[in-house]
Coordinates of C-alpha atoms in Angstrom, one line a residue:
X1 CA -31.1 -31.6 -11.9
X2 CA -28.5 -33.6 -11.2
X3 CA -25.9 -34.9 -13.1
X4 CA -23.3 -37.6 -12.5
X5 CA -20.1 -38.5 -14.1
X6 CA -20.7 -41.9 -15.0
X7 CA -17.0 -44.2 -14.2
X8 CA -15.9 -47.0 -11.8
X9 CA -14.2 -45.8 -8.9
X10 CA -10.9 -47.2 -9.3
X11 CA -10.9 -46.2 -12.7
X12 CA -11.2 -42.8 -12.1
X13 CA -7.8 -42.6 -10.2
X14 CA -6.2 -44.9 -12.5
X15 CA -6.3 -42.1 -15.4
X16 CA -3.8 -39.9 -13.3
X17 CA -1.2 -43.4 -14.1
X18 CA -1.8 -43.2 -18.0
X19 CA 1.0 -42.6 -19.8
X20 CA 0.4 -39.6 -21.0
X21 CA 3.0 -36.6 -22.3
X22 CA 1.9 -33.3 -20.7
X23 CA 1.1 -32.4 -24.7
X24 CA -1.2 -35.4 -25.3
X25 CA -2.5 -34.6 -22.6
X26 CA -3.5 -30.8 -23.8
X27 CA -3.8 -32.4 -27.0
X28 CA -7.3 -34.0 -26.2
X29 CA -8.9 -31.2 -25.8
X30 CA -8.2 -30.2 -28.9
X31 CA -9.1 -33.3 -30.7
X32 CA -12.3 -32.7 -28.9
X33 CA -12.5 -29.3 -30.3
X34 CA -11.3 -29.8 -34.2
X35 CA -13.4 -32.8 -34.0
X36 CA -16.5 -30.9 -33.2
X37 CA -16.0 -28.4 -35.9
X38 CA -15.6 -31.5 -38.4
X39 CA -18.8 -32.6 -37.7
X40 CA -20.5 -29.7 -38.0
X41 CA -18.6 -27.9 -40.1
X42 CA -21.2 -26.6 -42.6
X43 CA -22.8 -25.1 -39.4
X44 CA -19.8 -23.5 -38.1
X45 CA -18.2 -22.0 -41.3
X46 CA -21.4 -19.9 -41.7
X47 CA -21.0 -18.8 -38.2
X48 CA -17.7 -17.9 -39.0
X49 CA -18.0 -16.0 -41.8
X50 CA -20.4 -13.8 -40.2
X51 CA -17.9 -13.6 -37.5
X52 CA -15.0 -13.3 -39.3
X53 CA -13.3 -16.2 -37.3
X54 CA -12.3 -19.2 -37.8
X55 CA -12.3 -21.9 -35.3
X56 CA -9.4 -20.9 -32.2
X57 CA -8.5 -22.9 -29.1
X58 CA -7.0 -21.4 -26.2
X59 CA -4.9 -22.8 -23.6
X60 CA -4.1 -20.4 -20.6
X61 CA -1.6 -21.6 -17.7
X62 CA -0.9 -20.0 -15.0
X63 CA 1.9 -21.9 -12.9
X64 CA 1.3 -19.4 -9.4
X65 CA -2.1 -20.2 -9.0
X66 CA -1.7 -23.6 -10.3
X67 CA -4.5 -23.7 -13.1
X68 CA -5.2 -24.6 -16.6
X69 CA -7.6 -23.2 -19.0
X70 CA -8.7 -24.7 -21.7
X71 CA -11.1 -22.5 -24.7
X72 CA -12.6 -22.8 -27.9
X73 CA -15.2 -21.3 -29.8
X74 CA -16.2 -24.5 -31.8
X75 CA -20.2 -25.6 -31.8
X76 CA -20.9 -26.3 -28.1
X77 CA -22.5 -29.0 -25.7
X78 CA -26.2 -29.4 -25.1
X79 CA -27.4 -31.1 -21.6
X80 CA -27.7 -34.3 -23.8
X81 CA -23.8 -34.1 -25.4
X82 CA -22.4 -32.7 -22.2
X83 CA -23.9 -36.1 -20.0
X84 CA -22.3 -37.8 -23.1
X85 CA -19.3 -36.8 -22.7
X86 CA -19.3 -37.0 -19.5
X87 CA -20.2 -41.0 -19.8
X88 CA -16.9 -42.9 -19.9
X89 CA -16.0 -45.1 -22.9
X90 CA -19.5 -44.3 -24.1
X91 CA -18.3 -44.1 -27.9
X92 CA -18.7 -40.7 -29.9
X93 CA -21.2 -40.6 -32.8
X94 CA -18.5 -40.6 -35.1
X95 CA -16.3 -43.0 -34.2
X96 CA -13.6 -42.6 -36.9
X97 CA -12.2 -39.1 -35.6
X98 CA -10.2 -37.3 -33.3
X99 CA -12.1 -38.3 -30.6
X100 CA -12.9 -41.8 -31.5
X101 CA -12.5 -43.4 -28.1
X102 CA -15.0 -41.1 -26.1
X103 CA -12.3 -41.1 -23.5
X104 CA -10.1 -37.5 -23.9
X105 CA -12.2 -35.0 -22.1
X106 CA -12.2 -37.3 -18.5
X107 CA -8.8 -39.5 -18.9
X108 CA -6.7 -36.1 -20.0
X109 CA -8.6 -33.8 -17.4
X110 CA -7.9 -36.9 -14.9
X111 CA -4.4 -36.9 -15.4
X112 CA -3.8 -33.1 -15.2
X113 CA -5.8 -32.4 -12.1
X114 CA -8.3 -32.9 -9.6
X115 CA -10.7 -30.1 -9.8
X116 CA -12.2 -29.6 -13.6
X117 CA -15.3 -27.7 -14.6
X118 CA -16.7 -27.2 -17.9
X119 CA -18.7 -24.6 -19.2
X120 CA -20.4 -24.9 -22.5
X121 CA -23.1 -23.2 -24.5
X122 CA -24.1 -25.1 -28.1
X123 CA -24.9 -22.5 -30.9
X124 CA -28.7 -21.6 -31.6
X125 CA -29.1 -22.6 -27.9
X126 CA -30.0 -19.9 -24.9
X127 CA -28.3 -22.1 -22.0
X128 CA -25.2 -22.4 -21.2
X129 CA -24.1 -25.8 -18.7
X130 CA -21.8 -25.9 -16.1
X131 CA -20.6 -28.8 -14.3
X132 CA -17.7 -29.2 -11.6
X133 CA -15.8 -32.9 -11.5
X134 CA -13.7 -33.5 -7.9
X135 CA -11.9 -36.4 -9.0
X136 CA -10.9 -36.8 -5.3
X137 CA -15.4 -37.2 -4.2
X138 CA -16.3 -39.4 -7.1
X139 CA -13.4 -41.5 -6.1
X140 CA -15.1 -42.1 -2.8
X141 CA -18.3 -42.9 -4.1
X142 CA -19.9 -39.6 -4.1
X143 CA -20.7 -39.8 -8.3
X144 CA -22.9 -36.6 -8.5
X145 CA -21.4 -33.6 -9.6
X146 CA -22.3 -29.9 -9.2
X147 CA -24.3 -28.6 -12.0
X148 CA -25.8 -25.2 -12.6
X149 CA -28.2 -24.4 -16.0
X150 CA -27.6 -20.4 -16.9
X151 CA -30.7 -19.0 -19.4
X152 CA -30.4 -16.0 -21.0
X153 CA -27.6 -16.8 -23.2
X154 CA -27.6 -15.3 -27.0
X155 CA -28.4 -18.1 -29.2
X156 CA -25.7 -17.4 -31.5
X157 CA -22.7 -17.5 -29.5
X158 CA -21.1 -21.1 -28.9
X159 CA -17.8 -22.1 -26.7
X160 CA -16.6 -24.7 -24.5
X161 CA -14.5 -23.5 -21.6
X162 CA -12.5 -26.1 -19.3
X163 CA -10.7 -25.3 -16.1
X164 CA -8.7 -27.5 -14.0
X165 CA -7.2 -26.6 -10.5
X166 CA -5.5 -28.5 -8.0
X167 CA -2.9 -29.7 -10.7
X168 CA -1.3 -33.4 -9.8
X169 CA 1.5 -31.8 -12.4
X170 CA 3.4 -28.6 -12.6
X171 CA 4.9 -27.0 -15.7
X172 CA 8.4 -25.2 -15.6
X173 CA 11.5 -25.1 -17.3
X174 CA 11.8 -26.6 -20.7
X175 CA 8.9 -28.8 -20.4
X176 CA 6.8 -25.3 -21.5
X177 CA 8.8 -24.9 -24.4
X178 CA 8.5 -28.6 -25.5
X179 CA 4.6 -28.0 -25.1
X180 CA 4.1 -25.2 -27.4
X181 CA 7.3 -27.0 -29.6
X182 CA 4.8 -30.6 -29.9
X183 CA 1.6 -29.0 -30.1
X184 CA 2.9 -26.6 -32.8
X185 CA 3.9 -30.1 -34.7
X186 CA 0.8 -32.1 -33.6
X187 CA -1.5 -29.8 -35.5
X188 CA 0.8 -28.8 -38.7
X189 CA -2.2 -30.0 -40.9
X190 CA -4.9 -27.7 -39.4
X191 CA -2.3 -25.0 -40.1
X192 CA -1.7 -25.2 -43.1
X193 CA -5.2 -25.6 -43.9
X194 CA -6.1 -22.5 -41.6
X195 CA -8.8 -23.8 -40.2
X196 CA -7.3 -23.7 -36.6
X197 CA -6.1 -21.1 -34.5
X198 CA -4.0 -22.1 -31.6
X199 CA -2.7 -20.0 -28.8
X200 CA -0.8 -20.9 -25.5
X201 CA -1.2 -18.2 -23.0
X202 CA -1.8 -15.7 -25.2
X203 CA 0.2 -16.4 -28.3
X204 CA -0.5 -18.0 -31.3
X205 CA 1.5 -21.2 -32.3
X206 CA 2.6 -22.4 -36.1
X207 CA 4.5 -24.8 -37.5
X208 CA 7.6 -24.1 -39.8
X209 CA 7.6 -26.1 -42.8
X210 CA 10.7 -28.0 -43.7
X211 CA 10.9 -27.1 -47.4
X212 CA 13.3 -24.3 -47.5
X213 CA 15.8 -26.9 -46.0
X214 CA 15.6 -29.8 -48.1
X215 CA 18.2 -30.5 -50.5
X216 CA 18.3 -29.5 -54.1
X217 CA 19.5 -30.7 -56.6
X218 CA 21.6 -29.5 -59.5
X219 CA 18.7 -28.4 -61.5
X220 CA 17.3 -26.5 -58.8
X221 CA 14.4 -29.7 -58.0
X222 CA 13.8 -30.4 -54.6
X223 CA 14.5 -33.5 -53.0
X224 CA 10.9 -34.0 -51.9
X225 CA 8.6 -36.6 -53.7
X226 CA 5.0 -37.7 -52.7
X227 CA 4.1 -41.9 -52.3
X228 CA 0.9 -43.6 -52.3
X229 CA 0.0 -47.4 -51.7
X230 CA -2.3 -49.8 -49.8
X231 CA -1.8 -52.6 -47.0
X232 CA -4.8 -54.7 -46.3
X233 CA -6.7 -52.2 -48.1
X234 CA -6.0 -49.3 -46.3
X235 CA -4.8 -46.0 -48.0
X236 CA -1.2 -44.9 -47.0
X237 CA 0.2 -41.6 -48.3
X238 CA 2.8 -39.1 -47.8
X239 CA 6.1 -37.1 -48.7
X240 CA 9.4 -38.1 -48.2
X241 CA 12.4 -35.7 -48.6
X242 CA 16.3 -35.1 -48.1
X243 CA 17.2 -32.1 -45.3
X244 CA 20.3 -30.3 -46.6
X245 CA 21.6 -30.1 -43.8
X246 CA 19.7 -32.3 -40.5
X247 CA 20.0 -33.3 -37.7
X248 CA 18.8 -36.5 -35.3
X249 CA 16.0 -34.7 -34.0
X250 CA 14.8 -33.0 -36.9
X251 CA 15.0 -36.5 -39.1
X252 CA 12.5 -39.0 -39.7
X253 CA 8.5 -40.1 -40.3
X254 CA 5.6 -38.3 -38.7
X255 CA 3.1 -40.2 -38.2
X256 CA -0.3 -38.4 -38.9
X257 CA -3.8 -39.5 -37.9
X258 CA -7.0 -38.6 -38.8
X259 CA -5.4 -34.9 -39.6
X260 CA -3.3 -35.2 -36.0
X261 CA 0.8 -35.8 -35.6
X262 CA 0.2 -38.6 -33.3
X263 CA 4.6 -39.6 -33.2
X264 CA 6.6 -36.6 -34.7
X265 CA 9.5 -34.7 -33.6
X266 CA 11.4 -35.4 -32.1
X267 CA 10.6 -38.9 -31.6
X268 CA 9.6 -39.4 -35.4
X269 CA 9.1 -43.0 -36.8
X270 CA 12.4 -44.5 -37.6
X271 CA 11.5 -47.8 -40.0
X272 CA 14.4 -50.0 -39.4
X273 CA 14.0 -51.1 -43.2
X274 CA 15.3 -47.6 -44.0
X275 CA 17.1 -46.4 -40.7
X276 CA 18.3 -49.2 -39.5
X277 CA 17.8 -51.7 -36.5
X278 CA 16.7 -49.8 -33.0
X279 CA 16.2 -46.4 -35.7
X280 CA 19.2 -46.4 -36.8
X281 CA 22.9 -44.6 -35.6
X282 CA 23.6 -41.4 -36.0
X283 CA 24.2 -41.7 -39.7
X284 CA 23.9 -39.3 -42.6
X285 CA 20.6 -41.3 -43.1
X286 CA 19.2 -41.1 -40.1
X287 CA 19.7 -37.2 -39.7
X288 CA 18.6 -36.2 -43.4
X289 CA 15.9 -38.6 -44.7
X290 CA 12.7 -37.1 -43.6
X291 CA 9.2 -37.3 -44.2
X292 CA 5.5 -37.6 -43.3
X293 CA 3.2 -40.6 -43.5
X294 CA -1.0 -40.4 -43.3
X295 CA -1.9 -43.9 -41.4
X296 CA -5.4 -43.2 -41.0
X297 CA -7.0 -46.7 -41.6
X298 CA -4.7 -48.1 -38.7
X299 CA -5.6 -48.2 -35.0
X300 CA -4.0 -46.3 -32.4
X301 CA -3.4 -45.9 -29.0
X302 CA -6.0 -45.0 -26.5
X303 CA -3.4 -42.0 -25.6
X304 CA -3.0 -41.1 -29.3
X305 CA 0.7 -41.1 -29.1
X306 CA 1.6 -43.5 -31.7
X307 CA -0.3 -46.7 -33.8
X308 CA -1.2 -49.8 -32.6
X309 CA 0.1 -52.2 -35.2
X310 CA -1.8 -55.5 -35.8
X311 CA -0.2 -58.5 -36.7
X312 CA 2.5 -57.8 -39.7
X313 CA 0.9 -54.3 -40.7
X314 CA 4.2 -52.3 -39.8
X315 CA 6.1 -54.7 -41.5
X316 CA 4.2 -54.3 -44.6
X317 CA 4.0 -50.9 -44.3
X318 CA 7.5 -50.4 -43.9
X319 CA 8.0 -53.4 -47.0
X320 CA 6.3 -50.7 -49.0
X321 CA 7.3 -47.7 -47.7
X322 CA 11.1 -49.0 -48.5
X323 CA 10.1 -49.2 -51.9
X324 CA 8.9 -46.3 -52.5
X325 CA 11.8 -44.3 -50.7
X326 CA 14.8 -46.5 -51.4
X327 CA 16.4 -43.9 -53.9
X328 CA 16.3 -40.9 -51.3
X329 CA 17.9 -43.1 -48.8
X330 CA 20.5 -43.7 -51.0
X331 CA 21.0 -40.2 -51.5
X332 CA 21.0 -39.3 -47.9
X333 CA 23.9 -41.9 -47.5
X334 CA 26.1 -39.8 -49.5
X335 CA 27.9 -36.2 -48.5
X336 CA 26.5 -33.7 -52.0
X337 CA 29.6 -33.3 -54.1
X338 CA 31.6 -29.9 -52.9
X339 CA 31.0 -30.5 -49.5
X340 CA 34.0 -31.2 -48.9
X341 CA 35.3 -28.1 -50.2
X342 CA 32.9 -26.0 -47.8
X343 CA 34.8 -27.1 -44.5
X344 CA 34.6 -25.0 -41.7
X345 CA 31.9 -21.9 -40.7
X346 CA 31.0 -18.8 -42.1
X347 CA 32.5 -16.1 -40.8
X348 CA 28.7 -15.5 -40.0
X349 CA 27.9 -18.7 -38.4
X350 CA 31.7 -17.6 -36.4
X351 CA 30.4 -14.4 -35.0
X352 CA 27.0 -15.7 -34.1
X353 CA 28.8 -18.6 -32.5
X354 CA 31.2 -15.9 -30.7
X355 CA 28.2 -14.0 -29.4
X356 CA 26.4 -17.0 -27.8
X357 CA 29.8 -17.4 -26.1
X358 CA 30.2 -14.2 -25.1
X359 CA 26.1 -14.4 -23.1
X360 CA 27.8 -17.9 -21.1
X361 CA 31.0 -16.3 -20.1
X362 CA 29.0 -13.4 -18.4
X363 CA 25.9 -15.3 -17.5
X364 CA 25.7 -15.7 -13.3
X365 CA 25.4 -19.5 -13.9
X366 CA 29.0 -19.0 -15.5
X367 CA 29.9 -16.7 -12.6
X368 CA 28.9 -19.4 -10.0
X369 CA 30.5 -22.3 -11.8
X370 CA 34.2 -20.6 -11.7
X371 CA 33.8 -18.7 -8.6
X372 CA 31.4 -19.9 -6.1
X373 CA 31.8 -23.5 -6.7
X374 CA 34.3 -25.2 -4.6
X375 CA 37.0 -27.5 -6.2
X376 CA 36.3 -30.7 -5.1
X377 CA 39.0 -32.2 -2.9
X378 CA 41.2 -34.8 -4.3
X379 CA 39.5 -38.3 -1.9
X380 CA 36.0 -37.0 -3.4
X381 CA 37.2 -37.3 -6.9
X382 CA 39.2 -40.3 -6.8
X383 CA 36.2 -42.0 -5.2
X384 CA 33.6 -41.5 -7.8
X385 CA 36.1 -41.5 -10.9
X386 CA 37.1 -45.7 -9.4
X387 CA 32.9 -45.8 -8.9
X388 CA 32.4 -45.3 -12.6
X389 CA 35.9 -47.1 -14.2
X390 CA 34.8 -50.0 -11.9
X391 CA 31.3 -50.0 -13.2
X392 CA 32.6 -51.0 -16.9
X393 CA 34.3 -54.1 -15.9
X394 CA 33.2 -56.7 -17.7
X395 CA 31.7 -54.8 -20.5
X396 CA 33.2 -54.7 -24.0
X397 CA 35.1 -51.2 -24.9
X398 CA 32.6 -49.0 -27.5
X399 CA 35.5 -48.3 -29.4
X400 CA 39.6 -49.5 -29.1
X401 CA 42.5 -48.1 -30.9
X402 CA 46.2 -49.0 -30.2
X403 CA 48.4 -45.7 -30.5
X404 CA 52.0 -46.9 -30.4
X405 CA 52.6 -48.3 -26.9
X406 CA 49.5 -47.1 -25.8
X407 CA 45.6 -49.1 -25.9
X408 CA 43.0 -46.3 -25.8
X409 CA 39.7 -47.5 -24.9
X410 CA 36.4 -45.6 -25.2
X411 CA 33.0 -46.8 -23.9
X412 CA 29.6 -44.5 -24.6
X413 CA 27.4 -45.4 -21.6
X414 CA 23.6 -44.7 -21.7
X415 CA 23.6 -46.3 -18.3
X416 CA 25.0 -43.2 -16.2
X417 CA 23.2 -41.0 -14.0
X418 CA 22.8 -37.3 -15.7
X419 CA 24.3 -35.5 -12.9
X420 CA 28.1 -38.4 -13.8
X421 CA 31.0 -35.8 -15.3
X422 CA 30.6 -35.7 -19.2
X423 CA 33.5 -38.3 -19.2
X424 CA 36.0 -40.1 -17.0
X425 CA 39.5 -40.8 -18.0
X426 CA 41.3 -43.9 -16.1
X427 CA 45.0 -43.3 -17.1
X428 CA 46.3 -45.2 -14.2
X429 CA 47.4 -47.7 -16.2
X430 CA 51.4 -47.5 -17.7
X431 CA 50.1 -48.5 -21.2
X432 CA 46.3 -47.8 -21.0
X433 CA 43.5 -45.3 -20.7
X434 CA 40.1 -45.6 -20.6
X435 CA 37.4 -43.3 -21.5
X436 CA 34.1 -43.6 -20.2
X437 CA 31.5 -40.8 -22.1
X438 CA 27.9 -40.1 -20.1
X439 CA 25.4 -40.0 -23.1
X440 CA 22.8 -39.3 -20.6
X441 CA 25.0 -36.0 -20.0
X442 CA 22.8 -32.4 -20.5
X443 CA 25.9 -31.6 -23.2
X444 CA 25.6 -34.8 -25.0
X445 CA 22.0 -34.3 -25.4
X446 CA 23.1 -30.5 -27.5
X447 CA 25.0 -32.3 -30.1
X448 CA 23.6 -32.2 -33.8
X449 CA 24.9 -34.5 -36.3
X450 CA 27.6 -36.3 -37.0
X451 CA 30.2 -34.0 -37.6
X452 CA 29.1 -32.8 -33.5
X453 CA 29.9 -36.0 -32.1
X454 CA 32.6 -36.7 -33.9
X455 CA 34.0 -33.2 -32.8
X456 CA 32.9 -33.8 -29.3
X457 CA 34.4 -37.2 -29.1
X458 CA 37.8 -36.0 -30.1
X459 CA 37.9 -33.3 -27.0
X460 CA 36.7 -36.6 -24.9
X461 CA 39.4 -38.9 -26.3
X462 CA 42.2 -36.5 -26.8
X463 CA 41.9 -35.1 -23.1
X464 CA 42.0 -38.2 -21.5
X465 CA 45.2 -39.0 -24.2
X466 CA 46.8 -35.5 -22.8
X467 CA 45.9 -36.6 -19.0
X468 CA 47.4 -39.6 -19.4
X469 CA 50.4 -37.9 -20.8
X470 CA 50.7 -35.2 -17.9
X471 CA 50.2 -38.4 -15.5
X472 CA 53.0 -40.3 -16.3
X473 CA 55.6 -37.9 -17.3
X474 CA 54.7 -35.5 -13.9
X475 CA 53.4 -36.4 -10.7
X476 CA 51.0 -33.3 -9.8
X477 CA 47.0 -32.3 -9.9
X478 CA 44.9 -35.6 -10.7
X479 CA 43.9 -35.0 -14.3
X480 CA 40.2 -35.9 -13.3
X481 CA 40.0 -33.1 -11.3
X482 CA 40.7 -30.7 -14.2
X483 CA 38.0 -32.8 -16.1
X484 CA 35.2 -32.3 -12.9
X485 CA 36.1 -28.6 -13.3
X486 CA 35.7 -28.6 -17.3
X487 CA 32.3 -30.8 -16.5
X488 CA 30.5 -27.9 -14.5
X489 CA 31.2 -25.5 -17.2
X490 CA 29.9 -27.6 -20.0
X491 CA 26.7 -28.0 -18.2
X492 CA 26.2 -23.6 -17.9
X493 CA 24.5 -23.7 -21.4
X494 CA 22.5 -26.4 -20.0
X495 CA 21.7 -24.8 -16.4
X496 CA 21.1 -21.7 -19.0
X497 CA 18.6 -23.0 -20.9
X498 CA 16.5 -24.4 -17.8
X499 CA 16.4 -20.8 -16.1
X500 CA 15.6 -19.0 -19.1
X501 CA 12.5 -21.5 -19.7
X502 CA 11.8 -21.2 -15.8
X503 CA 10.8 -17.3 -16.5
X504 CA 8.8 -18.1 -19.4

């Protein structure tokens, strides 16, 4: 029989523009699959239990041969569900799910490749349907897709299997390990409620729960308190809680959905009525107040990476949600009494610290960065150290502090290529130097907290105060030089991490 995937012919290549993460992407299917089980979840947990299962999703990639497998054993697609799905913005029976838009299955598969077939098989069915989509055909005009019926299947098995080929994206490097990091966080809810089962390539993925490193208080409470309210008659709910100790990343709301993380870590919400305006600085607030919020009366994006707020419903929300979080915000301000006392690491935290020094010292990226690597001659540095101190003019210094005789002027630029040293020092000046920090820089983006940056900062300010020193009291080396050397080796952690998560 034949069977055609039902879409406009523009629209079809359009999906592979959608603004999509690689994880929302992969997410999708899932929704597709958790979804499923929700609606027939009586049916399924009986088939379950005589399985001893529970539902599972598998997600296979294989970066040589340039595929991606999707699995899961939830209920299945008849003929009638599978041209359903297969129907674009034809809206789901339930339309207050996962898969509320109809849209996943063809606008994610779109977007990761060209080539996608399904295989499916419903429970208490005998046939299982398989259909092939070249994105590439139907976007000439050739609509009707190749589609086999196999009989003979036992009734009591059930899957949907979904391969895509001829990838218009490639996985490597970190971007794998930010995968399995966001899906682990997208589906935190089905975890804990172990009724999924996750795996990428093989191994399972969970979420670590954040209460063993909230902040307690004298008594031995935790600094974790649930909150209910309503906006325009829509339920909100959630937890909000202090980290002990935190970090930007780890800080702020996730935003959950209909069960689903749709903005978590670690681009959590940031309300500016508790973190401030454009989320907040790096504050004691904004690396320790954290928390979850259910929206699931709100719309969201056809992409299901964050809500879409109508009219003055985040304002509200966050009116409310201010409220009910004010006091934890205040206490997330302050430092805990004795911190002050506890300055310095462990002799633990030393050694481990020692160790991870040790692996970059002897790693070959190290090797290459002191030995292999020429020095840049001194016309190549002077060039693109007056590029970048000319590119500041006109703008206002970040920071200014007069020392003596001497103006010291710092600007943090987010405007900087990442491949720009870590910073530039201008000390030609008899009673000035600029510094000029790249917070687009791989080693910026390892710093965690304040007490990182502030660290950080003083090895960027106090170098360029030392360079200008060596300047004017010798006539030798070009201090920038020295900092173009030191820039290479704070980027082998960095060059590190990327090869490591290239072998993954």
């Amino acid at each position: 029989m034949a069977l055609e995937l039902k879409i406009g012919l523009d629209a079809i290549n359009s999906y592979k523009r959608l603004a999509y993460t690689p994880w929302h992407a992969l997410a999708e299917f899932i929704d597709n699959s958790t979804q499923a089980y929700f609606d027939n979840k009586d049916t399924l947990d009986e088939a379950f239990k005589k399985e001893g299962e529970i539902l599972e999703v598998s997600i296979a990639y294989d970066k040589d041969a340039g595929e991606l497998r999707i699995s899961d054993n939830s209920i299945g697609m008849s003929l009638a569900d599978l041209e359903h799905a297969l129907h674009v913005a034809l809206p789901p029976k339930n339309t207050a799910g996962r898969s509320k838009y109809g849209m996943g299955l063809k606008t994610a598969a779109c977007w990761l490749g060209n080539i996608w077939t399904v295989k499916t098989k419903k429970l208490g069915e005998a046939v299982e349907h398989q259909a092939t989509i070249n994105v590439e055909k139907i976007a000439a005009g050739q609509g009707a897709l190749e589609y086999k019926a196999i009989e003979g299947r036992l009734p009591e098995r059930h899957y949907t299997l979904i391969e895509i080929s001829d990838l218009n994206r490639s996985f490597q490097g970190r971007t794998l390990g930010k995968i399995r990091e966001f899906l682990s966080s997208m589906y935190r809810e089905d975890f804990r409620l172990k009724r999924l089962r996750l795996t990428w390539n093989g191994t399972p993925l969970e979420w670590k729960e954040l209460d063993d490193r909230l902040l307690t208080a004298i008594n031995g409470a935790m600094y974790r308190k649930d909150f209910s309210f309503e906006v325009e008659g829509r339920k909100v709910r959630g937890w909000v809680g202090i980290l002990d100790k935190g970090g930007r990343a780890d800080a702020g709301f996730s935003v959950i959905h209909c069960g689903r993380v749709v903005r978590g870590w670690p681009d959590s919400w940031r309300p500016s009525s508790l973190y401030g305006q454009f989320q907040g600085s790096n504050d004691l607030v904004n690396q320790r107040l954290v928390g979850e919020i259910h929206l699931d009366g709100f719309e969201v994006s056809h992409t299901k990476d964050d809500i879409l707020w109508l009219g003055d419903q985040e304002e509200q929300v966050e009116k409310k949600l201010l409220e009910c979080c004010e006091d934890y915000r205040e206490t997330a301000r302050d430092r805990r009494k004795g911190d002050d006392d506890e300055r310095g690491p462990s002799e633990a935290e030393t050694n481990v610290a020692l160790d991870e020094l040790k692996k970059e010292l002897t790693s070959p990226e190290m090797v290459d960065a002191i030995l292999v690597d020429p020095v840049p001659p001194p016309e190549v540095v002077e060039t693109q150290i007056q590029t970048i101190s000319e590119s500041i003019s006109g703008f206002e210094a970040t920071f200014s502090a007069v020392v003596g005789t001497l103006n010291v002027k710092g600007y943090l630029r987010t405007d900087m290529s990442p491949n720009d040293p870590y910073v530039t020092h201008d000390s030609t000046h008899e009673s000035e130097v600029l510094i000029i920090i790249n917070q687009t820089h791989p080693h910026w983006k390892q710093l965690k907290g304040s007490d990182g940056v502030l660290n950080y900062l003083r090895h960027c300010v106090y170098d360029g105060i030392a360079e200008w020193q060596a300047k004017h009291k010798s006539a030798g080396l070009n201090p920038n030089t020295i900092t173009i050397l030191k820039d290479r080796l704070l980027r082998v952690p960095f060059d590190i991490e990327m090869n490591t998560g290239d072998e993954a």
